[in-house]
PDB file of C-alpha atoms in Angstrom:
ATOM      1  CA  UNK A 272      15.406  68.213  31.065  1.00  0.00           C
ATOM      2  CA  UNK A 273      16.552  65.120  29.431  1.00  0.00           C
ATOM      3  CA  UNK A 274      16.211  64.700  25.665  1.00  0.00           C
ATOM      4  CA  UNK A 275      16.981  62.587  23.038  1.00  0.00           C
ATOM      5  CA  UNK A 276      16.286  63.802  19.140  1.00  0.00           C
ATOM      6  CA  UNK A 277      16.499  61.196  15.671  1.00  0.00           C
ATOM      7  CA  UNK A 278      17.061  64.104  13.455  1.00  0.00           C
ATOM      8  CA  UNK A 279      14.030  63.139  10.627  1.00  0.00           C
ATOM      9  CA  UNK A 280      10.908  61.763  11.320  1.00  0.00           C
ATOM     10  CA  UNK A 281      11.520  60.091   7.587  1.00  0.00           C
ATOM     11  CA  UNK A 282      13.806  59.506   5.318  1.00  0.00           C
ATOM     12  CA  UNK A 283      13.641  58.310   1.872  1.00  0.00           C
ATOM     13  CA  UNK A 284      16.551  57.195   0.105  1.00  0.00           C
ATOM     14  CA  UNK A 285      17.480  54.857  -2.701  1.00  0.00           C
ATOM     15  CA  UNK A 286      18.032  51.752  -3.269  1.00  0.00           C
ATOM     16  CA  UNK A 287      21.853  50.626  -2.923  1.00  0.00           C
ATOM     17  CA  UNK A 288      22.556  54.183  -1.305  1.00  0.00           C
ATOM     18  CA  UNK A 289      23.750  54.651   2.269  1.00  0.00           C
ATOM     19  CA  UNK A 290      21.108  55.750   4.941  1.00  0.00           C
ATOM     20  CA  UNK A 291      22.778  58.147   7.797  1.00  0.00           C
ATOM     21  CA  UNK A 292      20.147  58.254  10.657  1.00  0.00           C
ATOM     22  CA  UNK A 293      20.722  61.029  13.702  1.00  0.00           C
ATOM     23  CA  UNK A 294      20.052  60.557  17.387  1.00  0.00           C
ATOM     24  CA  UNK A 295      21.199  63.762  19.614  1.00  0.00           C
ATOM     25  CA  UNK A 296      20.777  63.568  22.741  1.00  0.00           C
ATOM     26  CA  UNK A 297      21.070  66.616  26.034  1.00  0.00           C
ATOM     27  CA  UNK A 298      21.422  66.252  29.320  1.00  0.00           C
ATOM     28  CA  UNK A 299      22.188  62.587  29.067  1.00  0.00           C
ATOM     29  CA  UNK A 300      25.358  60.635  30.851  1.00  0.00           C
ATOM     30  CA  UNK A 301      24.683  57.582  28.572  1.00  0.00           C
ATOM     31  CA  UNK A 302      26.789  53.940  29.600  1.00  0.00           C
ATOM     32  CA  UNK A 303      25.140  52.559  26.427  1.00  0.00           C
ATOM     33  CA  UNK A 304      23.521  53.678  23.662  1.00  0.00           C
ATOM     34  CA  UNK A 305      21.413  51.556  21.505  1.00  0.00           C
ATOM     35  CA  UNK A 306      19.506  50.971  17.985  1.00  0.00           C
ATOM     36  CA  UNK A 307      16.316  49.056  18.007  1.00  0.00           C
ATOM     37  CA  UNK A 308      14.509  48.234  13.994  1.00  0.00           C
ATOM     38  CA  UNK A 309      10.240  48.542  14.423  1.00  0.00           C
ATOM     39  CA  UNK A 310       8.094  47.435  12.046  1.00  0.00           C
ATOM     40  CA  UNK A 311       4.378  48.332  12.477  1.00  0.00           C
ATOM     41  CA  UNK A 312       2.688  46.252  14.899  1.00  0.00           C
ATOM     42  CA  UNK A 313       5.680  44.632  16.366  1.00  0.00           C
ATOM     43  CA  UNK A 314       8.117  45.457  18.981  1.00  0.00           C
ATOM     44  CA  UNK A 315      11.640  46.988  18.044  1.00  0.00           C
ATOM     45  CA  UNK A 316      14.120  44.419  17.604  1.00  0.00           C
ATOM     46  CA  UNK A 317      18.071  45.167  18.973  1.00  0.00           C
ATOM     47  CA  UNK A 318      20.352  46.112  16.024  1.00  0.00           C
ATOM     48  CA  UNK A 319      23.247  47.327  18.194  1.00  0.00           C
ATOM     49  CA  UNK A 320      25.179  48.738  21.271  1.00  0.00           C
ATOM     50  CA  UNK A 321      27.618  50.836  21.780  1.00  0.00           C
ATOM     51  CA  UNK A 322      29.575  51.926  25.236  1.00  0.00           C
ATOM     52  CA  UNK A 323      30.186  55.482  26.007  1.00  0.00           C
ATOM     53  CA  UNK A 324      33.908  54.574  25.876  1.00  0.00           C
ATOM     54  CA  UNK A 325      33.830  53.144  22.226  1.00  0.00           C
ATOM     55  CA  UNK A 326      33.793  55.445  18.773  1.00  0.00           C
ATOM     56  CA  UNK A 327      32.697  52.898  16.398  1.00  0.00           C
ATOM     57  CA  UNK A 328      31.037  49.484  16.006  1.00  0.00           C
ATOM     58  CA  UNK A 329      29.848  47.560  13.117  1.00  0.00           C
ATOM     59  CA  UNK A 330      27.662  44.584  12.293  1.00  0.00           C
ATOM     60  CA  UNK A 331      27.438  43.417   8.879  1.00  0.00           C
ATOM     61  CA  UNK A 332      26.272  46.729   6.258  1.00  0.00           C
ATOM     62  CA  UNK A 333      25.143  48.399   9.610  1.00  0.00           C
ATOM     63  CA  UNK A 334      27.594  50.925  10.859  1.00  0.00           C
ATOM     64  CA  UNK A 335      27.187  53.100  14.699  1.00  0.00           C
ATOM     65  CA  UNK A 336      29.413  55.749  16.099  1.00  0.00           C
ATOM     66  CA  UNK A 337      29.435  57.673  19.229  1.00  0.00           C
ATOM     67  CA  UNK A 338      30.485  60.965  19.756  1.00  0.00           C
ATOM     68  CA  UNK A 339      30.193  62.211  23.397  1.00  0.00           C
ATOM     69  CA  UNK A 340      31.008  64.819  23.014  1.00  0.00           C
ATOM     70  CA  UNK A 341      28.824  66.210  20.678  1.00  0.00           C
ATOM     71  CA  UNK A 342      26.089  63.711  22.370  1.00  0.00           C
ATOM     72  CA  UNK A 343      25.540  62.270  19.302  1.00  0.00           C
ATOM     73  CA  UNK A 344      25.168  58.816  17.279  1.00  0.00           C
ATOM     74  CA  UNK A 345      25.186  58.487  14.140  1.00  0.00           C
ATOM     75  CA  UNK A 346      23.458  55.210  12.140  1.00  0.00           C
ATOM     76  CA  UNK A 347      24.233  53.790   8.717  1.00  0.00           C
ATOM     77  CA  UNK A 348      22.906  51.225   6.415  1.00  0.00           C
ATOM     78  CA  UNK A 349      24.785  50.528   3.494  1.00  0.00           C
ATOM     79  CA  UNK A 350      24.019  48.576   0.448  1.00  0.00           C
ATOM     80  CA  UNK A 351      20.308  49.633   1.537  1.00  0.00           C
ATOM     81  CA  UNK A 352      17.802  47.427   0.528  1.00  0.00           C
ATOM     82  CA  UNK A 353      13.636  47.635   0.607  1.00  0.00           C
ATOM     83  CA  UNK A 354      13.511  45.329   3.585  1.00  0.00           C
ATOM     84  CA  UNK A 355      15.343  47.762   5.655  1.00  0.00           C
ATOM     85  CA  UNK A 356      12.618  50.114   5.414  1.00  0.00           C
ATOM     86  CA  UNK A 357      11.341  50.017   8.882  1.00  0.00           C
ATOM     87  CA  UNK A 358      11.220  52.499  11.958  1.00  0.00           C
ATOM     88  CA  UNK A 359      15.010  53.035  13.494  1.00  0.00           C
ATOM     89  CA  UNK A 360      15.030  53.971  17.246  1.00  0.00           C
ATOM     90  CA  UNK A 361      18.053  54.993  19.415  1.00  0.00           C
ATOM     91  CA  UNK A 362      17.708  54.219  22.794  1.00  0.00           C
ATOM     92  CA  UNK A 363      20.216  55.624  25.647  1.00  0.00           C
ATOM     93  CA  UNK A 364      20.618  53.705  28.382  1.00  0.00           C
ATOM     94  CA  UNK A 365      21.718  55.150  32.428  1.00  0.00           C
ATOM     95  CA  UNK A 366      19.733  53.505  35.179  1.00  0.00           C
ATOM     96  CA  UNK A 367      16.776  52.665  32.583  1.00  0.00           C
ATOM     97  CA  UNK A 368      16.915  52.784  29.230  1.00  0.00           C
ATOM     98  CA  UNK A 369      14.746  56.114  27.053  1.00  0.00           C
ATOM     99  CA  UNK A 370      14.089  55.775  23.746  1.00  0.00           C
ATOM    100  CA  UNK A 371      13.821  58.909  20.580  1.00  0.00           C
ATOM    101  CA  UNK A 372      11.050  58.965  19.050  1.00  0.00           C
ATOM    102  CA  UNK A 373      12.337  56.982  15.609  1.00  0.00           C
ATOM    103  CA  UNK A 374      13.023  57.817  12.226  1.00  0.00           C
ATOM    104  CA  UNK A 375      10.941  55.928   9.622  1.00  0.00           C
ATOM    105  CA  UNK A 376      13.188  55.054   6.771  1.00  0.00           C
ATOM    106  CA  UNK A 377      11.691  54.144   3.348  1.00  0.00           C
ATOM    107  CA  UNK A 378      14.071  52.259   0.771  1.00  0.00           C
ATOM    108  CA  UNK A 379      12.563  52.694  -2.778  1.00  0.00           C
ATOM    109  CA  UNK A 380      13.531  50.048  -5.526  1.00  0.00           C
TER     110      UNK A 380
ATOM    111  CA  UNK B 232      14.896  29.465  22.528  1.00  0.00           C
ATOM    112  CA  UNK B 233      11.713  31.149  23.136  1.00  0.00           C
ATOM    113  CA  UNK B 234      10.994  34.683  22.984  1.00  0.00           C
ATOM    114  CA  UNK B 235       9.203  37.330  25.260  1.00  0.00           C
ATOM    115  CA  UNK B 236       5.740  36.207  25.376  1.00  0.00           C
ATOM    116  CA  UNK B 237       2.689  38.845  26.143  1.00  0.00           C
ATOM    117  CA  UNK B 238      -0.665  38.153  26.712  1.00  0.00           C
ATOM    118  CA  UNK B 239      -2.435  39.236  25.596  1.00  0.00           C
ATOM    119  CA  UNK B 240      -2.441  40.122  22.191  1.00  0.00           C
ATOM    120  CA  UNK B 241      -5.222  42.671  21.589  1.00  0.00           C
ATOM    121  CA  UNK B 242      -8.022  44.094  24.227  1.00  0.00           C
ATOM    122  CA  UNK B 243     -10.699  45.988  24.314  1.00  0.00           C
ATOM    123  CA  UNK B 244     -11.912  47.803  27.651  1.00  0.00           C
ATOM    124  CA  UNK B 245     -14.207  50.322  28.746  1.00  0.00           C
ATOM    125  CA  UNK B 246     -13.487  53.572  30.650  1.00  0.00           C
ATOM    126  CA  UNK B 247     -13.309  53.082  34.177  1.00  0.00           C
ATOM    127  CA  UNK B 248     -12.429  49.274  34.025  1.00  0.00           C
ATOM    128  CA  UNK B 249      -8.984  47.970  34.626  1.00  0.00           C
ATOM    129  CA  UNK B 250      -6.634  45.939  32.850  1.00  0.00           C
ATOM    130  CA  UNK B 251      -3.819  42.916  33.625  1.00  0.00           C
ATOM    131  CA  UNK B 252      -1.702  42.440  31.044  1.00  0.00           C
ATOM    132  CA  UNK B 253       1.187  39.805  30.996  1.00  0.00           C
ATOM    133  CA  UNK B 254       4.790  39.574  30.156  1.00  0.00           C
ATOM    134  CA  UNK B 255       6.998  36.021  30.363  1.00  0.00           C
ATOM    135  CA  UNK B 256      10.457  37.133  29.442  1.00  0.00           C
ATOM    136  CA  UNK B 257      13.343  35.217  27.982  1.00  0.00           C
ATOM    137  CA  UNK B 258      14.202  31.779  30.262  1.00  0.00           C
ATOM    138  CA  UNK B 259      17.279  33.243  32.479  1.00  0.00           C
ATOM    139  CA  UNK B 260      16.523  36.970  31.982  1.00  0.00           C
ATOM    140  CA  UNK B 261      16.098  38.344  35.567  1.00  0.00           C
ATOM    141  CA  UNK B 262      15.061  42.331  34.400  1.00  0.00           C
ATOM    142  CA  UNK B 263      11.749  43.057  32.981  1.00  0.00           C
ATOM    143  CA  UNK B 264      10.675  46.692  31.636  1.00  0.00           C
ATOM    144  CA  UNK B 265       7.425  48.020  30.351  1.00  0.00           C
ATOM    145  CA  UNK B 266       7.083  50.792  27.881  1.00  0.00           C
ATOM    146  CA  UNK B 267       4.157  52.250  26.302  1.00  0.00           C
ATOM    147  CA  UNK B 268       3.913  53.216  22.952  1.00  0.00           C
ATOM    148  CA  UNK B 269       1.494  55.617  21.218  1.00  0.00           C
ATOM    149  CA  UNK B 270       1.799  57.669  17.569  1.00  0.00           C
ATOM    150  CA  UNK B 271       1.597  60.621  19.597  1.00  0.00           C
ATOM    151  CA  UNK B 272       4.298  60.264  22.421  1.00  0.00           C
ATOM    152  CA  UNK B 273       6.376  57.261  21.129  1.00  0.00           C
ATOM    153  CA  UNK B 274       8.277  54.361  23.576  1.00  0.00           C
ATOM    154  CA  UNK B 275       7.711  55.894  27.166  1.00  0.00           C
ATOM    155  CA  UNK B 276       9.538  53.947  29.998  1.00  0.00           C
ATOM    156  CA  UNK B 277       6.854  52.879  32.932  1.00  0.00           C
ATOM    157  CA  UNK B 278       8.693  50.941  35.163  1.00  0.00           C
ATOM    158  CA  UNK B 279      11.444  47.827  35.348  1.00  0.00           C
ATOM    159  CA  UNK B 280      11.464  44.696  37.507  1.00  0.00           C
ATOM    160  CA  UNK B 281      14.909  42.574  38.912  1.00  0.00           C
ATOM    161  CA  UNK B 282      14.389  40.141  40.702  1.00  0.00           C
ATOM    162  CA  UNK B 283      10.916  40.236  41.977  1.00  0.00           C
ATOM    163  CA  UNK B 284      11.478  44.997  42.712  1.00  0.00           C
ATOM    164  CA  UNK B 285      10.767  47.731  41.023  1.00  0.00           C
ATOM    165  CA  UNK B 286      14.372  49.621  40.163  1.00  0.00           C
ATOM    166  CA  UNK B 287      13.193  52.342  38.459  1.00  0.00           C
ATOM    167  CA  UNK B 288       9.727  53.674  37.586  1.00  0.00           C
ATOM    168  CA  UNK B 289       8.846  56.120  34.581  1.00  0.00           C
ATOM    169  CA  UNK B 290       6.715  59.465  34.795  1.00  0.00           C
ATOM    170  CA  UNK B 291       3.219  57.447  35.194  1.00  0.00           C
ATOM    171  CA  UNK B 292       0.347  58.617  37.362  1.00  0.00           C
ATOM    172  CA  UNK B 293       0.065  55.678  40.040  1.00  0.00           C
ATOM    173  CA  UNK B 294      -2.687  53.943  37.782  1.00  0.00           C
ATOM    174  CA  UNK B 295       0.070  52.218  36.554  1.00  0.00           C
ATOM    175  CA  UNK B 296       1.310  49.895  38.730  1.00  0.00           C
ATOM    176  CA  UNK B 297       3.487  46.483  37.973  1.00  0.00           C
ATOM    177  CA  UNK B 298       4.965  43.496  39.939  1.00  0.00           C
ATOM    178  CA  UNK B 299       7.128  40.668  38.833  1.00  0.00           C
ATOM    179  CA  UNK B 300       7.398  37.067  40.438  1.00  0.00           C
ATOM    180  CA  UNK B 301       9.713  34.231  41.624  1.00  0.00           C
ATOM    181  CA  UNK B 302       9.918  32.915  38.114  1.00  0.00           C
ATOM    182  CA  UNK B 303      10.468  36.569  36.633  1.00  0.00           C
ATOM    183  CA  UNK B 304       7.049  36.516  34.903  1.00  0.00           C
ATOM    184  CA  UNK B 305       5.693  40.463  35.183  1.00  0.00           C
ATOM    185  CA  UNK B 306       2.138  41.840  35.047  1.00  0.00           C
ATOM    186  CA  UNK B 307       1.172  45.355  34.697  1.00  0.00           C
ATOM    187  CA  UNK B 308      -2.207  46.661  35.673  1.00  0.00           C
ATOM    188  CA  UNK B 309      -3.923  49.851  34.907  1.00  0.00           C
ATOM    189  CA  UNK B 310      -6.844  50.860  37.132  1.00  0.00           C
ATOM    190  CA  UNK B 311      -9.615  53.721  36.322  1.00  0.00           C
ATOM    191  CA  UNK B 312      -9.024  53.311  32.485  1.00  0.00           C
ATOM    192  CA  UNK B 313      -9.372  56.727  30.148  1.00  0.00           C
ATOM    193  CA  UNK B 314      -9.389  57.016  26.617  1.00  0.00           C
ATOM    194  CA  UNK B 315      -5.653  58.049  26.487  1.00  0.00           C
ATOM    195  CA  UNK B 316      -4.001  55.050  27.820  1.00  0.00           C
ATOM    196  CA  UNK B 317      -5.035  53.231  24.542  1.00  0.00           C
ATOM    197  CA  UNK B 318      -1.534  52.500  23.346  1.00  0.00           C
ATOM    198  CA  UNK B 319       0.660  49.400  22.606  1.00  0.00           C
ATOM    199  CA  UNK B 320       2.058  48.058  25.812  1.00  0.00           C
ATOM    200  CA  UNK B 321       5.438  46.402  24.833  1.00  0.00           C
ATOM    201  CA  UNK B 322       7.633  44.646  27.635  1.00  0.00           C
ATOM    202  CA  UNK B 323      11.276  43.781  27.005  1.00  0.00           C
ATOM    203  CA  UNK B 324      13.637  41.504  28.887  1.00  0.00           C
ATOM    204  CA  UNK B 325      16.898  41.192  29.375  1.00  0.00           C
ATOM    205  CA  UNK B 326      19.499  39.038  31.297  1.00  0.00           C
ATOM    206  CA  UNK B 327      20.648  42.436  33.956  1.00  0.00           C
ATOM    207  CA  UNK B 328      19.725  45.548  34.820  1.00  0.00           C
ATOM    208  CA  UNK B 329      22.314  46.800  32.312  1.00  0.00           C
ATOM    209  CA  UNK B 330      22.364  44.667  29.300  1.00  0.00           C
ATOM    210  CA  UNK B 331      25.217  44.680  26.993  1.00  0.00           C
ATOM    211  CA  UNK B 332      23.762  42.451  24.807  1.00  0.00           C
ATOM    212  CA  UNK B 333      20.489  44.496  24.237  1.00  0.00           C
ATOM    213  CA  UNK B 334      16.823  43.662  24.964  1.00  0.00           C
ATOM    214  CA  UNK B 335      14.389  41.729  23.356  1.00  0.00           C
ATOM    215  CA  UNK B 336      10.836  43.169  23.195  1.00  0.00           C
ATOM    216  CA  UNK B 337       7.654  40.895  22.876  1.00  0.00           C
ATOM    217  CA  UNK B 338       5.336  42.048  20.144  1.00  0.00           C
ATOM    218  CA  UNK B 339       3.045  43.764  22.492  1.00  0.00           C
ATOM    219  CA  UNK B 340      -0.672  44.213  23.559  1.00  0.00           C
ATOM    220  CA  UNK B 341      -2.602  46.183  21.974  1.00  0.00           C
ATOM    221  CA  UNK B 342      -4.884  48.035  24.346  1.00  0.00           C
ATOM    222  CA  UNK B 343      -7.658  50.266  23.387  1.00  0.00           C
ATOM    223  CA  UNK B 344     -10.222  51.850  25.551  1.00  0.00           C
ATOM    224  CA  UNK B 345     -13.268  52.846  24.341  1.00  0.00           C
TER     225      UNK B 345
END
């Protein structure tokens, strides 16, 4: 069956330090892959896209890459700040679009 | 411009009952999906709307039905409520089926059924 895994349910890191997030993914023939931000009580907001035939994109301190062959994105923040702490979803897109189930980041001061 | 507006914002229903809830997307965006999200089970897919038909519908018992008009407004409806559907319904719109620019989510309803 299809899956898609965010490594950590939560991370913690500090201040000015680089968050890596995880999104693995089986049985999956993603065009797309995204990363949505949440923040409680609101709907995730797009952070970025990548295409299945692209290894890297960037967008200001955030950072995605996409391996396809491991089936697997990796997500960084860097310079992190507290008002990235937030929930971080990867979402693969084929047909319609599944999302993991987050990883809750937490930037401490 | 404006963003994805649902409607509404918080409800309260009782077992058994149904439920409309309401989603006007993004002017020009022509592909409406619904997801519902609980602690539990996180962002499930339900179903997406283009232009006025379902393309693709999650792993929902037929409770869960949807439609989406001329004007790409969509409405979902659950009938026979039960405790578990409590959950924050979230739609998202975007300009195609396959958006390279993303979607954007409204900031949901939140249902609960008591």
């Amino acid at each position: 069956s299809q899956k898609i895994e965010q490594n950590s349910e939560a991370l913690n890191i500090q201040e000015g330090k680089t968050a890596t997030l995880t999104c693995n993914y089986t049985n999956y023939s993603p065009a797309y892959l995204q990363w949505y931000r949440q923040d409680p009580g609101r709907g995730p907001v797009f952070l970025l896209l990548i295409r299945e035939n692209e290894k890297e994109k960037r967008k200001e301190r955030l950072k995605v890459t996409f391996d396809t062959t491991l089936k697997q994105s990796l997500f960084h923040i860097t310079a992190s700040q507290p008002a990235d702490s937030a929930t971080y979803l990867c979402a693969l897109e084929n047909n319609d679009m599944r999302f993991g189930a987050g990883t809750r980041l937490t930037v401490k001061p | 411009k404006a963003g994805v507006t649902q409607t509404p914002r918080y409800l309260i229903k009782t077992r058994g009952q149904q439920v409309t809830l309401s989603c006007s997307p993004i002017s020009g965006h022509r592909s409406v999906s619904w997801y519902q999200q609980t602690p539990g089970q996180g962002l499930q897919f339900l179903f997406e709307y283009f232009s006025e038909t379902q393309r693709n519908k999650g792993n929902f018992p037929g409770r869960f039905s949807g439609r989406q008009f001329s004007n790409s407004r969509s409405e979902m409806n659950v009938s026979t409520l039960e405790l578990g559907d409590s959950a924050l319904y979230l739609c998202a719109s975007s300009l195609d089926t396959v958006s390279s620019y993303g979607y954007t989510f409204g900031s949901g309803t939140r249902l609960t059924v008591v």
